[in-house]
Short mmCIF file of C-alpha atoms and ligand atoms in Angstrom, two decimals:
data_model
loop_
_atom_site.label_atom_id
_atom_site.label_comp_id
_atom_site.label_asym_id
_atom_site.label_seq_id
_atom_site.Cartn_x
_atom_site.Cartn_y
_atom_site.Cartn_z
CA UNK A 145 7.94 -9.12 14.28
CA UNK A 146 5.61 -12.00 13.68
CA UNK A 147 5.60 -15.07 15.99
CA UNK A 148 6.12 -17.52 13.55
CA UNK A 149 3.91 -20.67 13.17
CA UNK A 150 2.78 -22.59 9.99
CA UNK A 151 -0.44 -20.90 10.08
CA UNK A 152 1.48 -17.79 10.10
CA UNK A 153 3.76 -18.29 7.09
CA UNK A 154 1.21 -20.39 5.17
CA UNK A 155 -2.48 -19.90 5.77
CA UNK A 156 -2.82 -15.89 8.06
CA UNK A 157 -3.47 -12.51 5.58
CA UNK A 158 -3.23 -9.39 5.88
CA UNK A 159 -6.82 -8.53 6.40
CA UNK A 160 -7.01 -11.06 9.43
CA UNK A 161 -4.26 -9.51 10.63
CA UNK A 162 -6.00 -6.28 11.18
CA UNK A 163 -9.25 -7.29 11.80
CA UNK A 164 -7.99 -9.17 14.71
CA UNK A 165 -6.54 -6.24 15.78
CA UNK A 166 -4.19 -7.50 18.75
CA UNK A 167 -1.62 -4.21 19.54
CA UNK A 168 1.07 -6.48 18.46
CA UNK A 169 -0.19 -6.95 15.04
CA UNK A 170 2.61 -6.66 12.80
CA UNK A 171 0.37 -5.98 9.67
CA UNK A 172 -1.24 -3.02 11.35
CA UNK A 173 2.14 -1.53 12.44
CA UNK A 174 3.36 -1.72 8.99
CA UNK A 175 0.36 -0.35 7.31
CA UNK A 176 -0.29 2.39 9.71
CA UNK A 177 3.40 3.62 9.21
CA UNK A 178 2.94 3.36 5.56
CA UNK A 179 -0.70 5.34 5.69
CA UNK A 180 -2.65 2.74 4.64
CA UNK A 181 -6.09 3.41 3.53
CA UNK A 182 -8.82 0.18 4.42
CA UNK A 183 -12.43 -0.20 2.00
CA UNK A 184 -14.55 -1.82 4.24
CA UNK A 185 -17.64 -3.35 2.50
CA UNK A 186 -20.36 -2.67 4.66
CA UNK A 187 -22.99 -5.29 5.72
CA UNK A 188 -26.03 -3.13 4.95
CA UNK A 189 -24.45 -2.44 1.41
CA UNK A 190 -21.50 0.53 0.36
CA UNK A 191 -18.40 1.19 0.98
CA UNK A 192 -16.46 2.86 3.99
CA UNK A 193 -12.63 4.31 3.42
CA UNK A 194 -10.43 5.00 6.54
CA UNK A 195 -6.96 4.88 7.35
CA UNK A 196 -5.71 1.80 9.03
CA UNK A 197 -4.34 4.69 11.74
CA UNK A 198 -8.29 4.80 12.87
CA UNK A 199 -9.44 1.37 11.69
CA UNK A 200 -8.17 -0.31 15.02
CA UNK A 201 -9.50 1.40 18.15
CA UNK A 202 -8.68 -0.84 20.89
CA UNK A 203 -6.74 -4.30 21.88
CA UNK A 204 -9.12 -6.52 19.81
CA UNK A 205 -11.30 -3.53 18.63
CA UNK A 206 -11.94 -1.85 15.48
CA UNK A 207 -14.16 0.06 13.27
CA UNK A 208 -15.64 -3.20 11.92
CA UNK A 209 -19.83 -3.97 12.42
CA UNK A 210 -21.13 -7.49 12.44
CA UNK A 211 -20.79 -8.61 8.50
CA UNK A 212 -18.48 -5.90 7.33
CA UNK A 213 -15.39 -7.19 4.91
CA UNK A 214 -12.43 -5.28 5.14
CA UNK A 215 -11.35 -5.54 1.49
CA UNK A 216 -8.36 -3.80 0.48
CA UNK A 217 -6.02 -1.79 2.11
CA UNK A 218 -4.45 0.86 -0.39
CA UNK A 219 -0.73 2.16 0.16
CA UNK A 220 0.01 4.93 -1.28
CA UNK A 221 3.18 5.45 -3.37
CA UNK A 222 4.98 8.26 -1.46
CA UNK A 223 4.66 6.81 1.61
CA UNK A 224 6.77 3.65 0.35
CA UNK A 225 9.85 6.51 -1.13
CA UNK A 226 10.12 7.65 2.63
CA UNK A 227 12.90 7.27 4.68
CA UNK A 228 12.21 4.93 7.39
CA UNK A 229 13.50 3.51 10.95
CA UNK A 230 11.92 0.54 12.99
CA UNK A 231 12.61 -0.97 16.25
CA UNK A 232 10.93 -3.55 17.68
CA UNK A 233 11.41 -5.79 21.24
CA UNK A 234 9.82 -8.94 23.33
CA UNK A 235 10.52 -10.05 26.34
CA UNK A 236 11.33 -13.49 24.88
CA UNK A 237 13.71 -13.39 21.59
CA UNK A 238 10.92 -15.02 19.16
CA UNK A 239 8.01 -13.67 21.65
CA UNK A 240 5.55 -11.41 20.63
CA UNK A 241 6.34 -7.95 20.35
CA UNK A 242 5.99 -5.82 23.30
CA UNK A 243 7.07 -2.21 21.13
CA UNK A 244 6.90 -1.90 17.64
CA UNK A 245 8.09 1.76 16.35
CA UNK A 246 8.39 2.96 13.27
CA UNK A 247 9.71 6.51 12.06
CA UNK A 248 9.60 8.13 8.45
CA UNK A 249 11.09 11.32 7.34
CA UNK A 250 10.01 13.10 4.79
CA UNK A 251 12.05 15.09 2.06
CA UNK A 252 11.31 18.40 4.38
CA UNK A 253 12.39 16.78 7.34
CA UNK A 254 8.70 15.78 8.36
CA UNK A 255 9.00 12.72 10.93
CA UNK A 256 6.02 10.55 11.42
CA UNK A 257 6.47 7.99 14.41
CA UNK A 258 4.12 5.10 14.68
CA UNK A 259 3.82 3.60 17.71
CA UNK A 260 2.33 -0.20 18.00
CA UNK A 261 2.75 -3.23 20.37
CA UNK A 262 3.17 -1.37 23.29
CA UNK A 263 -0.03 0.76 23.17
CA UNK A 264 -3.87 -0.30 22.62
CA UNK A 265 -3.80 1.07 19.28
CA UNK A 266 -1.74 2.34 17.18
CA UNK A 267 -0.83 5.67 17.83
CA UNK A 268 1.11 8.26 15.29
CA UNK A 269 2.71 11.37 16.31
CA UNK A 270 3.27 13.92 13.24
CA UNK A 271 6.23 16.95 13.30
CA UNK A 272 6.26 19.14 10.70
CA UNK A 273 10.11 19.06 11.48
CA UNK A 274 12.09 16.71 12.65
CA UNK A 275 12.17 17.17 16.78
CA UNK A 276 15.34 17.19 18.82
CA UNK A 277 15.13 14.46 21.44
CA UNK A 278 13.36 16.53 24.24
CA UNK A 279 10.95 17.68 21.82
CA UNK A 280 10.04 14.25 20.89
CA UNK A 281 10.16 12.65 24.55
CA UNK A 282 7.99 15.27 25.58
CA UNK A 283 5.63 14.97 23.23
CA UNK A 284 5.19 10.84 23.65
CA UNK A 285 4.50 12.09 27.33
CA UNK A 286 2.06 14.36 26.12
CA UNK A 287 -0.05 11.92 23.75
CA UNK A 288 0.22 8.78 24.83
CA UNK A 289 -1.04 8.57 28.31
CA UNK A 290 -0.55 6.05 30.73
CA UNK A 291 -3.99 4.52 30.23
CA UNK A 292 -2.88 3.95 26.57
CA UNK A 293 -0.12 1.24 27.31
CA UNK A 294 -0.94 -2.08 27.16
CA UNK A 295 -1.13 -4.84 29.99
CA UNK A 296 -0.25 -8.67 29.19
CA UNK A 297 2.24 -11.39 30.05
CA UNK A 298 4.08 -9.72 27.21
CA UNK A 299 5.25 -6.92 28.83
CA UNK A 300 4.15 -4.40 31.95
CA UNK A 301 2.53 -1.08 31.12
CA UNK A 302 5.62 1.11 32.34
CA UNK A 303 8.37 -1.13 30.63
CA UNK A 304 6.28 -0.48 27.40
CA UNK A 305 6.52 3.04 28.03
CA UNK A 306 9.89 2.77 29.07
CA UNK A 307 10.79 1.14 25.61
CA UNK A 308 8.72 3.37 23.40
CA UNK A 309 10.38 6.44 24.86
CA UNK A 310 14.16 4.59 24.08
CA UNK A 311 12.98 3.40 20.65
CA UNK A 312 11.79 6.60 19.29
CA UNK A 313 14.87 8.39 20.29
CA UNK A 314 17.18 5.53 18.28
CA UNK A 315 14.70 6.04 15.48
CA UNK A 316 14.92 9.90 16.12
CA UNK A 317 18.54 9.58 16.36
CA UNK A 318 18.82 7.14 13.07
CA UNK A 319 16.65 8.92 10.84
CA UNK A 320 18.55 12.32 11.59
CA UNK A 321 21.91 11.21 11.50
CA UNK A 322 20.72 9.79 7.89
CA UNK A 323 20.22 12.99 6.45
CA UNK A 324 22.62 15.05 8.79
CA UNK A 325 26.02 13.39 8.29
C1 LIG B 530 1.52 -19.55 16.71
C2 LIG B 530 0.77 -18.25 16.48
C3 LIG B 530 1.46 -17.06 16.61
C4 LIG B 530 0.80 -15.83 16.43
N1 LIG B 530 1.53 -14.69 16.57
C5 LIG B 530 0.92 -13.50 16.42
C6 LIG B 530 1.66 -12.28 16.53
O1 LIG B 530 2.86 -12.29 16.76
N2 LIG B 530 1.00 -11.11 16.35
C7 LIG B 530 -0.34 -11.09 16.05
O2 LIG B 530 -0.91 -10.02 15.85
N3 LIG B 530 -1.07 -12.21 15.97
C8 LIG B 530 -0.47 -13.41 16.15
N4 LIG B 530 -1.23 -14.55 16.06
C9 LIG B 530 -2.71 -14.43 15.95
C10 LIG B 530 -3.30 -14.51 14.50
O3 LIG B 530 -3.07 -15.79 13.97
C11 LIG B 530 -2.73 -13.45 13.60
O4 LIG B 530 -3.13 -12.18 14.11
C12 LIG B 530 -3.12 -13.58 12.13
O5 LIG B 530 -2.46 -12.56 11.40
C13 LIG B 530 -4.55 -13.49 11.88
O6 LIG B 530 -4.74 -13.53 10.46
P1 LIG B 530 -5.73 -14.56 9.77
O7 LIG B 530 -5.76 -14.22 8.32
O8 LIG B 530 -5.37 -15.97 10.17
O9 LIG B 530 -7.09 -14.12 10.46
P2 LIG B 530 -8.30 -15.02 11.05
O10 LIG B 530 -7.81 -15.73 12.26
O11 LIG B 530 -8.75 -15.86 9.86
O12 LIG B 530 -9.31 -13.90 11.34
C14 LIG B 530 -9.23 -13.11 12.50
C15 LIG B 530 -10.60 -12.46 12.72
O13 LIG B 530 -10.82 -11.45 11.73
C16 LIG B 530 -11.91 -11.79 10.89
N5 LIG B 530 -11.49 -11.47 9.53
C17 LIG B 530 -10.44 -12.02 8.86
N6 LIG B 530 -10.30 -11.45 7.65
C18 LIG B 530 -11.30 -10.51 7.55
C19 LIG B 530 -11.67 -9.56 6.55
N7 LIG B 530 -10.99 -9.45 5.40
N8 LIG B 530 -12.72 -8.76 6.80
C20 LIG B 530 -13.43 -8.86 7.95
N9 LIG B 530 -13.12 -9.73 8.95
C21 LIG B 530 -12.05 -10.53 8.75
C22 LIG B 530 -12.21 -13.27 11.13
O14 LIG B 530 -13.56 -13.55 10.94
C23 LIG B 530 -11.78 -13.42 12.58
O15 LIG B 530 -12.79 -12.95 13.47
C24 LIG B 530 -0.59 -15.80 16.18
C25 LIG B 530 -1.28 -17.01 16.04
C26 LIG B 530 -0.62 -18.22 16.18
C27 LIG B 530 -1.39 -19.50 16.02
#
């Protein structure tokens, strides 16, 4: 999902990647999905925990103050034995992703769907059990309001939405038909 460059493969981290916080950051669609949990080193001294979920607020936004170090991000380990489904599209075949989703399903059945790229933020919807598809389409309605979709030359709000509502039903649709043969 990255846009590759030399600075890209040799020089960008992980960190930057979030701190930049652009919706299409790759690095904050992957930890969100994988409930990452960000120590920021404050400026004025101590330590602040959050999850990478709430750590980006906006398109180039986030919980950061002038002189704070993000300094680790912290995955746990059941979050990496999860099932898991990701689409992701551009408008351009190497261009910069315009939807990112990403499902995981629990051993119960619980499905959480992160939603990236095409949003402000990243935005995760939680079912305790897996939803059939007009469960699911309703509730992307629901939470992730108009306002929420981003605007660039990458993509128009409403094809964004469009996407995100086809993506999560292939992920809805792969991750079921995983455990329901
Ligand atoms: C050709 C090209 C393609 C790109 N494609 C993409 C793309 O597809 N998606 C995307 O999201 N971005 C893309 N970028 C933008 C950017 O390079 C990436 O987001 C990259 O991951 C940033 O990481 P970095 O480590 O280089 O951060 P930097 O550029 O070094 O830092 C970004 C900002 O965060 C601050 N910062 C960095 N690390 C920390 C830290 N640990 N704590 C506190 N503040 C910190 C810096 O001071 C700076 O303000 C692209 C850039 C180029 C040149």
């Amino acid at each position: 999902a990255f846009l590759a460059s030399f600075k890209i493969w040799k020089t960008a981290t992980v960190g930057g990647n979030l701190c930049m916080s652009l919706p299409a950051g790759p690095m904050i669609s992957l930890t969100t999905a994988l409930d990452g949990l960000c120590t920021i080193w404050k400026a004025s001294g101590g330590e602040q925990k959050l999850p990478v979920a709430e750590f980006v607020t906006g398109n180039h936004r986030n919980r950061l103050t002038p002189g704070d170090l993000l300094r680790q991000i912290d995955i746990p380990t059941a979050a990496l034995k999860r099932r898991t489904a990701f689409r992701q599209i551009s408008l351009a075949p190497v261009g910069r992703s315009a939807a990112l989703l990403i499902g995981s399903l629990e051993a119960d059945d619980a499905l959480t769907l992160t939603v990236t790229a095409a949003t402000v933020r990243p935005i995760q919807l939680l079912f305790r059990k897996a939803p059939d598809a007009s469960t699911l389409r309703a509730a992307l309605m629901q939470q992730i309001t108009d306002d929420l979709y981003h605007a660039d030359i990458h993509g128009a709000p409403i094809w964004r939405k469009h996407m995100t509502l086809r993506l999560a039903e292939e992920i809805r649709a792969e991750l079921m038909g995983a455990t329901r043969p």
